[in-house]
Amino acid sequence: MPLLVLKMSNNMLSSNIPKELGMLSDLEQLNLAANRLGGSIPEQLEKCSRLLFLNLSRNTLGNSIPFQIGNLRTLQSLDLSYNMLRGELPYKLGFLRSLEIFNISHNELSGSIPSSFSEMVSLTSIEISNNQLEGPLPNNPAFSKASAEMLENNQDLCGNNKALEACTMTSRRKHSKKIVFLIMPPVFGIVILQFATLGILVHRRKKKNKDKPIEVLNENFTTILNYDGKMVHESIVEATEEFDSKYCIGVGGSASVYKAELPTGQVVAVKKLHQPEEGGINLKAFTSEITALAEVRHRNIVGFFGYCLHPRHSFLVYEFLERGSLAKVLRNEASAVDLDWIKRITIIKGVADALCYMHHECFPPIIHRDISSNSVLLDADHTAHVSDFGTARILKPTSSKWTSFGGTFGYAAPELAYMMEANEKCDVYSFGVVTLEVIMGRHPGDLISSLSISRAHQILFKDVVDQRILPPHGQAAEELVNVAKLVFACLDASPRSRPTMEQVSHKIAIRKPNHTTSLSQDVHSKATFAKAFDTVKLADLFDCLRP
């Protein structure tokens, strides 16, 4: 029988809380209150993924609250009161959407309450008294209805509560001038993150003589920078010489991308938002990108290190991918020739795997809404990484699926012209366009718009593929025909007739080399195609070609 409840409160237990408690993956209740436990709260508790109640109150626990506690998605009650906890509240605590009771009173916690707490929809009772908290209360009923006793003896709280003064412009500026740099964690679990207002981007920090180290969630990125968000910001500004154009490697409608080499020697890509005088800062896209990238960890999705919101420079920081966008590689004659058929099929597989992960392995699912050859980046090994999540949507069951247009013309699904409904089949269509672009070496717009039954019977597939490289043979030809069949299914005019990305990813991934059977024998045995590669027509790639 698994251990579900562990209650050891009101004893004289001393020393530290064992990290091995994280091995109790079925644990639902953990109560160690009123003991003599010291040290830090072990971050390994995040592995108790079914935990409902956690009570560590009335001990002598110190240091900061580990951000990993925010991964306990089922947690309903959290009591850390009467300890010696210090530092700022982790932003990720706001991801505890099932939390009903929250008590951190009688500690030494400082800084502002993260705005992510506004999204704690189940919260009914809070107790934050006797700390050094400051700044506005989150926009949450539990905070606005809290009694004076639950809020008293803090540094400088303000907000929508009758026991507090309203936040003035002066008080808001006082807490908003600090630099924000949040490093995202390389965890394997999926974190639920939603931002209700633009305030999600601003952490207000208390400043005494010098800035305190910020909450650090990615040690690999900031170790040599002393875990200091301000220093990371300054290092990036210095590395790009105040974002000089010579470091710019790409320009978009709302942001420019720069290459920056940090003092550690690490090279990163910095996506800097345009300021109002440069065309308007798109905070909605900024928010969407952070929201989506905080959810995902996948080998075919660009690595996200963190973000910074600052009056002069607001940016996001990613891993640097040497070859740049797929569109750039395909446009360049030399790099396109280097992209042989095996590499191209591997890129297609990578994009399919990334979208399959987002649609079917993330909870709630994520749709990208802007898949194009510009949003697929390649590293030195030609591995594909999906990027540009500025229009991404998280499909919560309670949220509306209707949305404004998001995407790139030429890649967006046709139904978006008359039905602004956000769903995964839009990504499936865009994937089909990108895949056909990889196969053809150019955007397939003319082919898609003019394709008919009669014309498809006249066009040989070998004449459509990129002529800059040698025609595929053997396994590569076999794989390419299989992928092309999936592509045209993805481009079906009816969203319901398109396959899911799970089906696409599975069908591409399970295709194995066949060393004993030729292409013509294989396709004939499966009654899929009646001709070898050189004679395959576009019509042969359709189960049913719509007029």
Coordinates of C-alpha atoms in Angstrom, one line a residue:
M1 CA 0.0 0.0 0.0
P2 CA 1.4 3.4 -0.9
L3 CA 1.8 6.0 1.9
L4 CA -0.9 8.6 1.5
V5 CA -0.8 10.5 4.8
L6 CA 2.3 11.4 6.9
K7 CA 1.5 13.4 10.1
M8 CA 4.4 14.0 12.6
S9 CA 3.4 17.4 14.0
N10 CA 3.9 18.5 17.6
N11 CA 6.9 16.5 18.3
M12 CA 10.5 17.4 19.0
L13 CA 11.9 16.5 15.6
S14 CA 15.1 18.4 14.8
S15 CA 17.7 18.7 12.0
N16 CA 16.6 19.2 8.4
I17 CA 13.6 17.9 6.4
P18 CA 14.8 14.8 4.5
K19 CA 15.1 15.2 0.8
E20 CA 14.0 11.6 0.5
L21 CA 10.4 12.7 1.2
G22 CA 10.3 13.5 -2.5
M23 CA 10.3 9.8 -3.2
L24 CA 6.8 9.5 -1.7
S25 CA 5.1 10.2 -5.0
D26 CA 1.6 9.0 -3.8
L27 CA 1.7 11.2 -0.7
E28 CA -1.5 13.4 -0.3
Q29 CA -0.9 14.9 3.2
L30 CA 2.3 16.0 4.8
N31 CA 2.2 17.6 8.3
L32 CA 5.5 18.4 10.1
A33 CA 4.2 21.4 12.0
A34 CA 5.4 22.4 15.5
N35 CA 8.7 20.7 15.6
R36 CA 12.3 22.0 15.6
L37 CA 13.1 21.5 12.0
G38 CA 15.7 23.8 10.4
G39 CA 17.5 24.3 7.2
S40 CA 15.7 24.8 3.9
I41 CA 12.5 23.5 2.5
P42 CA 13.6 20.7 0.2
E43 CA 12.9 21.4 -3.4
Q44 CA 12.4 17.6 -3.9
L45 CA 8.9 18.0 -2.5
E46 CA 7.8 18.9 -6.0
K47 CA 8.0 15.2 -6.8
C48 CA 5.1 14.6 -4.4
S49 CA 2.9 15.4 -7.3
R50 CA -0.4 14.3 -5.6
L51 CA 0.1 16.4 -2.5
L52 CA -3.1 18.1 -1.3
F53 CA -2.1 19.5 2.1
L54 CA 1.4 20.7 3.1
N55 CA 2.0 22.1 6.6
L56 CA 5.5 23.0 7.7
S57 CA 4.5 25.8 10.1
R58 CA 6.0 26.5 13.5
N59 CA 9.6 25.3 12.8
T60 CA 12.8 27.2 12.3
L61 CA 13.0 26.8 8.5
G62 CA 15.1 29.4 6.8
N63 CA 16.3 30.6 3.4
S64 CA 13.8 31.2 0.6
I65 CA 10.7 29.3 -0.4
P66 CA 11.8 27.0 -3.3
F67 CA 10.1 27.9 -6.6
Q68 CA 9.6 24.1 -7.1
I69 CA 6.6 24.3 -4.7
G70 CA 4.8 26.0 -7.5
N71 CA 4.8 22.7 -9.4
L72 CA 2.5 21.0 -6.9
R73 CA -0.6 21.6 -9.1
T74 CA -3.0 19.6 -6.9
L75 CA -2.1 21.4 -3.6
Q76 CA -5.1 22.8 -1.8
S77 CA -3.6 24.0 1.5
L78 CA -0.1 25.4 2.1
D79 CA 1.0 26.6 5.6
L80 CA 4.5 27.9 6.1
S81 CA 3.8 30.3 8.9
Y82 CA 6.0 30.9 12.0
N83 CA 9.3 30.1 10.4
M84 CA 12.4 32.2 9.5
L85 CA 11.8 32.2 5.7
R86 CA 13.2 35.2 3.9
G87 CA 13.6 36.5 0.4
E88 CA 10.9 37.1 -2.1
L89 CA 7.9 35.0 -2.9
P90 CA 8.6 32.8 -5.9
Y91 CA 6.6 33.9 -8.9
K92 CA 5.7 30.2 -9.6
L93 CA 3.6 30.0 -6.4
G94 CA 1.0 31.7 -8.5
F95 CA 0.7 28.5 -10.5
L96 CA -1.0 26.7 -7.6
R97 CA -4.4 27.0 -9.2
S98 CA -6.0 24.5 -6.8
L99 CA -4.8 26.2 -3.7
E100 CA -7.5 27.3 -1.3
I101 CA -5.6 28.1 1.9
F102 CA -2.3 30.1 1.9
N103 CA -0.5 31.0 5.1
I104 CA 3.0 32.5 5.2
S105 CA 2.6 34.8 8.2
H106 CA 5.3 35.5 10.8
N107 CA 8.3 35.1 8.5
E108 CA 10.9 37.5 7.1
L109 CA 9.7 37.5 3.5
S110 CA 10.2 40.7 1.5
G111 CA 9.5 42.3 -1.8
S112 CA 6.2 42.4 -3.6
I113 CA 3.5 39.7 -4.0
P114 CA 3.9 38.4 -7.6
S115 CA 1.1 39.3 -9.9
S116 CA 0.7 35.7 -10.8
F117 CA -1.2 35.3 -7.6
S118 CA -4.1 37.1 -9.4
E119 CA -4.7 33.8 -11.3
M120 CA -5.1 31.6 -8.2
V121 CA -8.7 31.1 -8.9
S122 CA -9.4 28.7 -6.0
L123 CA -7.9 30.8 -3.3
T124 CA -10.3 31.6 -0.4
S125 CA -8.1 32.3 2.6
I126 CA -4.7 34.1 2.9
E127 CA -2.6 35.1 5.9
I128 CA 0.5 37.1 5.0
S129 CA 0.9 39.2 8.2
N130 CA 4.2 39.9 10.0
N131 CA 6.6 39.9 7.1
Q132 CA 8.3 42.7 5.1
L133 CA 6.1 42.6 2.0
E134 CA 5.4 45.7 0.0
G135 CA 3.6 47.0 -3.1
P136 CA 0.2 46.3 -4.5
L137 CA -2.0 43.3 -3.6
P138 CA -2.8 40.9 -6.4
N139 CA -6.1 41.4 -8.1
N140 CA -7.7 38.4 -6.3
P141 CA -10.8 38.2 -4.1
A142 CA -9.0 36.4 -1.3
F143 CA -6.6 39.4 -1.0
S144 CA -9.2 42.1 -1.4
K145 CA -11.5 40.5 1.2
A146 CA -8.8 39.7 3.7
S147 CA -9.1 41.2 7.2
A148 CA -6.6 43.7 8.6
E149 CA -5.2 41.1 10.9
M150 CA -4.3 38.9 7.9
L151 CA -2.3 41.7 6.3
E152 CA -0.8 43.7 9.2
N153 CA 2.8 44.4 10.1
N154 CA 4.3 44.5 6.6
Q155 CA 6.5 47.0 4.9
D156 CA 4.3 49.0 2.6
L157 CA 1.3 47.1 1.2
C158 CA -1.4 48.9 -0.8
G159 CA -4.3 48.0 -3.0
N160 CA -7.9 47.1 -3.2
N161 CA -8.6 46.3 0.5
K162 CA -10.4 48.4 3.0
A163 CA -7.6 47.9 5.5
L164 CA -5.0 49.4 3.2
E165 CA -4.4 52.6 1.3
A166 CA -5.1 52.7 -2.4
C167 CA -2.0 52.4 -4.5
T168 CA -1.0 55.8 -5.9
M169 CA 1.0 56.5 -9.0
T170 CA 3.9 57.4 -6.7
S171 CA 3.7 54.1 -4.9
R172 CA 3.4 52.2 -8.1
R173 CA 6.5 53.9 -9.6
K174 CA 8.4 53.3 -6.4
H175 CA 8.0 49.5 -6.9
S176 CA 8.2 49.4 -10.7
K177 CA 11.6 50.9 -11.4
K178 CA 13.5 47.8 -10.7
I179 CA 14.8 45.6 -13.5
V180 CA 13.1 42.4 -13.9
F181 CA 14.8 39.3 -15.2
L182 CA 13.2 35.9 -14.6
I183 CA 15.0 32.8 -15.6
M184 CA 12.9 29.9 -16.6
P185 CA 13.6 26.4 -15.2
P186 CA 14.8 23.5 -17.3
V187 CA 12.3 21.1 -15.6
F188 CA 10.7 18.1 -17.2
G189 CA 7.2 18.6 -15.6
I190 CA 4.6 20.9 -17.2
V191 CA 3.8 24.0 -15.3
I192 CA 0.4 25.8 -15.7
L193 CA 1.1 29.5 -16.2
Q194 CA -1.5 32.1 -17.2
F195 CA -1.1 35.9 -17.1
A196 CA -4.3 37.9 -16.6
T197 CA -2.8 41.3 -16.9
L198 CA 0.4 43.0 -18.1
G199 CA 1.4 43.1 -14.5
I200 CA 2.8 39.6 -14.9
L201 CA 5.9 41.1 -16.3
V202 CA 6.7 43.4 -13.3
H203 CA 8.2 42.1 -10.1
R204 CA 8.7 44.9 -7.6
R205 CA 11.8 44.5 -5.6
K206 CA 12.9 46.1 -2.3
K207 CA 16.2 48.0 -2.7
K208 CA 18.6 48.7 0.1
N209 CA 22.0 50.1 -0.9
K210 CA 22.3 47.5 -3.7
D211 CA 20.0 45.1 -5.5
K212 CA 19.5 41.8 -3.9
P213 CA 20.1 38.6 -5.9
I214 CA 16.9 37.6 -7.7
E215 CA 15.1 34.3 -7.7
V216 CA 17.2 32.1 -9.9
L217 CA 15.6 29.2 -11.8
N218 CA 18.2 28.3 -14.4
E219 CA 21.7 27.9 -12.8
N220 CA 23.3 27.0 -16.1
F221 CA 22.6 30.4 -17.5
T222 CA 23.5 32.7 -14.6
T223 CA 26.0 30.9 -12.5
I224 CA 29.0 33.1 -13.4
L225 CA 26.8 36.2 -13.3
N226 CA 26.2 35.8 -9.5
Y227 CA 22.5 35.1 -9.9
D228 CA 21.9 38.7 -10.3
G229 CA 19.2 39.8 -12.7
K230 CA 20.5 43.3 -12.9
M231 CA 23.9 42.1 -13.8
V232 CA 22.5 39.8 -16.5
H233 CA 20.6 42.7 -18.0
E234 CA 23.7 44.9 -17.9
S235 CA 25.8 42.1 -19.5
I236 CA 23.4 41.8 -22.4
V237 CA 23.3 45.5 -23.0
E238 CA 27.1 45.7 -22.8
A239 CA 27.5 42.7 -25.1
T240 CA 25.3 44.3 -27.8
E241 CA 26.7 47.8 -27.2
E242 CA 23.3 49.2 -26.4
F243 CA 21.7 47.0 -29.1
D244 CA 23.9 48.2 -31.9
S245 CA 22.7 47.2 -35.4
K246 CA 25.8 45.3 -36.1
Y247 CA 24.7 42.7 -33.6
C248 CA 21.2 42.4 -35.1
I249 CA 20.5 39.1 -36.8
G250 CA 16.8 39.5 -37.6
V251 CA 14.1 42.1 -37.6
G252 CA 10.3 41.5 -37.2
G253 CA 7.2 43.6 -36.9
S254 CA 7.4 43.9 -33.1
A255 CA 10.9 43.0 -32.2
S256 CA 14.5 42.6 -33.4
V257 CA 16.8 39.7 -32.6
Y258 CA 20.4 40.2 -31.5
K259 CA 23.4 37.9 -30.9
A260 CA 25.0 38.5 -27.6
E261 CA 28.1 36.9 -26.1
L262 CA 28.0 37.0 -22.3
P263 CA 31.0 37.2 -19.9
T264 CA 30.7 33.5 -19.4
G265 CA 31.4 32.9 -23.1
Q266 CA 27.8 31.7 -23.6
V267 CA 26.2 33.0 -26.7
V268 CA 22.5 33.8 -26.6
A269 CA 19.8 35.3 -28.8
V270 CA 18.1 38.3 -27.5
K271 CA 14.7 39.3 -28.8
K272 CA 14.3 43.0 -28.0
L273 CA 10.8 44.5 -28.3
H274 CA 10.5 47.7 -30.3
Q275 CA 9.9 50.8 -28.2
P276 CA 6.9 53.1 -29.0
E277 CA 9.1 55.3 -31.2
E278 CA 10.2 52.2 -33.1
G279 CA 6.8 51.1 -34.0
G280 CA 5.0 50.2 -30.8
I281 CA 5.8 47.7 -28.0
N282 CA 3.6 44.6 -28.3
L283 CA 3.1 43.6 -24.7
K284 CA 0.4 41.2 -25.6
A285 CA 2.7 39.2 -27.8
F286 CA 5.4 39.5 -25.1
T287 CA 3.0 38.1 -22.5
S288 CA 1.9 35.3 -24.8
E289 CA 5.4 34.2 -25.6
I290 CA 6.4 34.0 -21.9
T291 CA 3.2 32.2 -21.1
A292 CA 3.7 29.5 -23.7
L293 CA 7.4 29.0 -23.3
A294 CA 7.1 28.6 -19.6
E295 CA 4.9 25.6 -20.4
V296 CA 7.1 23.7 -22.8
R297 CA 10.3 21.7 -22.5
H298 CA 11.1 19.8 -25.7
R299 CA 14.2 19.1 -27.8
N300 CA 12.5 20.6 -30.9
I301 CA 11.3 23.8 -29.2
V302 CA 13.7 26.7 -28.8
G303 CA 15.3 27.0 -25.3
F304 CA 14.0 29.9 -23.3
F305 CA 16.3 31.4 -20.6
G306 CA 14.3 34.3 -19.4
Y307 CA 12.9 37.8 -19.9
C308 CA 13.4 41.4 -18.8
L309 CA 11.0 44.3 -18.6
H310 CA 12.7 47.6 -18.4
P311 CA 11.8 51.2 -19.4
R312 CA 14.5 51.3 -22.0
H313 CA 15.1 47.7 -23.0
S314 CA 12.5 44.9 -22.8
F315 CA 13.6 41.6 -24.2
L316 CA 13.5 37.8 -24.1
V317 CA 16.6 35.6 -24.0
Y318 CA 16.8 32.3 -25.9
E319 CA 19.5 29.8 -26.8
F320 CA 21.4 30.9 -29.9
L321 CA 20.8 28.6 -32.9
E322 CA 23.6 29.0 -35.4
R323 CA 21.9 28.5 -38.7
G324 CA 19.0 30.8 -38.1
S325 CA 15.6 30.4 -39.7
L326 CA 14.6 27.6 -42.0
A327 CA 13.4 30.3 -44.5
K328 CA 16.8 31.8 -44.5
V329 CA 18.5 28.5 -45.1
L330 CA 16.2 27.6 -48.0
R331 CA 16.6 31.0 -49.6
N332 CA 20.4 30.7 -49.6
E333 CA 21.7 28.6 -52.5
A334 CA 24.7 27.2 -50.7
S335 CA 22.9 26.3 -47.5
A336 CA 20.0 24.9 -49.4
V337 CA 22.3 22.5 -51.4
D338 CA 23.8 21.4 -48.1
L339 CA 20.3 20.5 -46.9
D340 CA 20.0 17.0 -48.4
W341 CA 16.9 14.9 -48.3
I342 CA 17.7 13.1 -45.1
K343 CA 18.3 16.4 -43.3
R344 CA 15.1 17.8 -44.7
I345 CA 13.0 14.8 -43.6
T346 CA 14.6 15.1 -40.1
I347 CA 13.7 18.8 -39.9
I348 CA 10.1 17.9 -40.8
K349 CA 10.0 15.2 -38.2
G350 CA 11.3 17.6 -35.6
V351 CA 8.6 20.2 -36.3
A352 CA 6.0 17.4 -36.2
D353 CA 7.3 16.2 -32.9
A354 CA 7.2 19.7 -31.4
L355 CA 3.6 20.3 -32.4
C356 CA 2.6 16.9 -31.3
Y357 CA 4.0 17.6 -27.9
M358 CA 2.3 21.0 -27.6
H359 CA -1.1 19.6 -28.8
H360 CA -1.2 16.3 -27.0
E361 CA 1.3 16.2 -24.2
C362 CA 0.9 19.7 -22.6
F363 CA -2.0 20.2 -20.3
P364 CA -3.8 22.4 -21.2
P365 CA -2.8 22.1 -24.9
I366 CA -0.9 24.9 -26.6
I367 CA -1.5 26.0 -30.2
H368 CA 1.2 28.0 -31.9
R369 CA -1.0 29.8 -34.5
D370 CA 2.0 31.1 -36.5
I371 CA 4.0 28.1 -37.8
S372 CA 6.0 29.2 -40.8
S373 CA 9.5 28.7 -42.2
N374 CA 10.5 31.9 -40.3
S375 CA 9.4 30.4 -36.9
V376 CA 11.5 27.2 -37.4
L377 CA 15.2 27.7 -36.4
L378 CA 18.0 25.3 -37.1
D379 CA 21.1 24.6 -35.0
A380 CA 24.5 23.5 -36.2
D381 CA 23.3 19.9 -36.7
H382 CA 20.2 21.1 -38.7
T383 CA 17.9 20.1 -35.8
A384 CA 14.7 22.0 -36.0
H385 CA 13.5 24.2 -33.1
V386 CA 10.0 25.8 -33.2
S387 CA 10.1 29.5 -32.0
D388 CA 8.1 32.7 -32.1
F389 CA 5.3 32.0 -29.6
G390 CA 4.0 35.6 -29.7
T391 CA 0.5 34.5 -31.0
A392 CA 0.4 31.2 -29.1
R393 CA -2.8 30.3 -27.2
I394 CA -3.3 27.9 -24.3
L395 CA -6.6 26.0 -24.7
K396 CA -8.1 26.1 -21.3
P397 CA -11.5 24.3 -21.1
T398 CA -13.2 27.3 -19.7
S399 CA -11.8 29.9 -22.1
S400 CA -13.2 31.0 -25.4
K401 CA -11.8 29.5 -28.5
W402 CA -12.7 32.5 -30.6
T403 CA -9.9 34.9 -31.3
S404 CA -8.6 37.6 -33.6
F405 CA -6.4 36.6 -36.6
G406 CA -3.0 35.4 -35.6
G407 CA -0.4 34.0 -38.0
T408 CA 1.4 34.7 -41.3
F409 CA -0.5 35.0 -44.6
G410 CA 0.4 32.1 -46.9
Y411 CA 0.7 29.7 -43.9
A412 CA -2.6 30.3 -42.1
A413 CA -5.4 27.9 -42.6
P414 CA -8.1 29.0 -45.0
E415 CA -11.0 28.7 -42.5
L416 CA -9.4 31.6 -40.5
A417 CA -10.7 33.9 -43.3
Y418 CA -14.3 33.3 -42.1
M419 CA -14.1 31.5 -38.8
M420 CA -11.8 33.0 -36.1
E421 CA -11.7 29.8 -34.0
A422 CA -8.4 28.8 -32.3
N423 CA -7.8 25.1 -32.6
E424 CA -5.0 22.7 -33.3
K425 CA -6.1 22.0 -36.9
C426 CA -4.9 25.5 -37.8
D427 CA -1.3 24.4 -36.8
V428 CA -1.8 21.2 -38.8
Y429 CA -2.5 23.2 -41.9
S430 CA 0.5 25.5 -41.3
F431 CA 2.7 22.5 -40.8
G432 CA 1.6 21.1 -44.1
V433 CA 2.6 24.4 -45.8
V434 CA 6.0 24.4 -44.2
T435 CA 6.6 20.8 -45.0
L436 CA 5.8 21.3 -48.6
E437 CA 8.1 24.4 -48.6
V438 CA 10.9 22.1 -47.3
I439 CA 10.2 19.6 -50.1
M440 CA 10.0 22.2 -52.9
G441 CA 12.7 24.6 -51.6
R442 CA 10.3 27.5 -51.9
H443 CA 6.9 28.6 -50.6
P444 CA 4.2 26.4 -52.3
G445 CA 1.6 29.1 -52.6
D446 CA 1.1 28.9 -56.3
L447 CA 0.9 25.1 -56.2
I448 CA -1.7 25.0 -53.4
S449 CA -3.9 27.7 -54.9
S450 CA -3.9 26.3 -58.4
L451 CA -4.1 22.6 -57.6
S452 CA -7.0 20.7 -59.1
I453 CA -7.8 17.1 -59.9
S454 CA -6.9 17.4 -63.6
R455 CA -3.7 19.4 -62.9
A456 CA -2.6 17.0 -60.1
H457 CA -2.8 14.1 -62.6
Q458 CA -0.5 16.0 -64.9
I459 CA 2.3 17.0 -62.5
L460 CA 5.0 14.5 -61.5
F461 CA 6.1 14.6 -57.9
K462 CA 9.8 14.5 -59.0
D463 CA 9.3 17.8 -60.8
V464 CA 7.9 19.5 -57.7
V465 CA 10.7 18.7 -55.3
D466 CA 13.7 21.1 -54.9
Q467 CA 15.7 20.9 -58.1
R468 CA 18.8 22.3 -56.5
I469 CA 19.8 19.0 -54.9
L470 CA 20.0 15.5 -56.4
P471 CA 16.7 13.6 -56.5
P472 CA 16.1 11.3 -53.6
H473 CA 16.8 7.6 -53.9
G474 CA 16.3 4.5 -51.7
Q475 CA 15.1 5.1 -48.2
A476 CA 15.1 8.9 -48.7
A477 CA 12.7 8.6 -51.6
E478 CA 10.5 6.2 -49.7
E479 CA 10.4 8.5 -46.7
L480 CA 9.7 11.5 -48.9
V481 CA 6.7 9.9 -50.6
N482 CA 5.3 8.9 -47.2
V483 CA 5.8 12.5 -45.9
A484 CA 4.2 14.0 -49.0
K485 CA 1.1 11.9 -48.6
L486 CA 0.8 13.3 -45.0
V487 CA 1.4 16.8 -46.2
F488 CA -1.6 16.8 -48.6
A489 CA -3.8 15.3 -45.8
C490 CA -2.7 18.2 -43.6
L491 CA -3.7 20.7 -46.4
D492 CA -7.2 19.4 -46.6
A493 CA -9.7 22.2 -47.0
S494 CA -11.9 20.7 -44.3
P495 CA -10.3 21.0 -40.8
R496 CA -12.1 17.9 -39.6
S497 CA -10.5 15.8 -42.4
R498 CA -7.0 16.8 -41.4
P499 CA -5.0 14.4 -39.3
T500 CA -3.9 15.3 -35.8
M501 CA -0.2 16.1 -35.2
E502 CA 0.0 13.0 -33.0
Q503 CA -1.0 10.9 -36.0
V504 CA 1.4 12.8 -38.3
S505 CA 4.3 12.5 -35.8
H506 CA 3.6 8.8 -35.3
K507 CA 3.4 8.0 -39.0
I508 CA 6.7 9.8 -39.7
A509 CA 8.5 8.4 -36.8
I510 CA 7.6 4.7 -37.2
R511 CA 8.8 4.6 -40.8
K512 CA 11.8 2.3 -40.8
P513 CA 14.4 1.6 -43.5
N514 CA 13.5 -1.4 -45.6
H515 CA 16.6 -3.0 -47.0
T516 CA 15.0 -6.0 -48.7
T517 CA 12.2 -4.2 -50.5
S518 CA 12.4 -1.6 -53.2
L519 CA 10.3 1.5 -53.2
S520 CA 8.0 0.3 -56.0
Q521 CA 7.5 -3.1 -54.3
D522 CA 6.8 -1.5 -50.9
V523 CA 4.2 1.0 -52.1
H524 CA 2.6 -1.6 -54.3
S525 CA 2.3 -4.1 -51.4
K526 CA 0.5 -1.6 -49.3
A527 CA -1.7 -0.5 -52.2
T528 CA -0.7 3.0 -51.6
F529 CA 1.0 3.9 -54.9
A530 CA 1.2 2.0 -58.1
K531 CA 4.3 3.7 -59.5
A532 CA 7.9 4.1 -58.5
F533 CA 9.1 7.5 -57.3
D534 CA 10.1 8.8 -60.8
T535 CA 6.5 8.3 -62.0
V536 CA 4.5 9.3 -59.0
K537 CA 2.1 12.0 -59.8
L538 CA 0.7 14.5 -57.3
A539 CA -2.7 12.9 -57.6
D540 CA -1.2 9.6 -56.3
L541 CA -0.5 11.4 -53.0
F542 CA -4.2 12.0 -52.3
D543 CA -6.7 9.6 -50.8
C544 CA -9.3 12.0 -52.2
L545 CA -8.5 15.2 -54.0
R546 CA -11.0 17.9 -53.6
P547 CA -11.9 20.1 -56.6

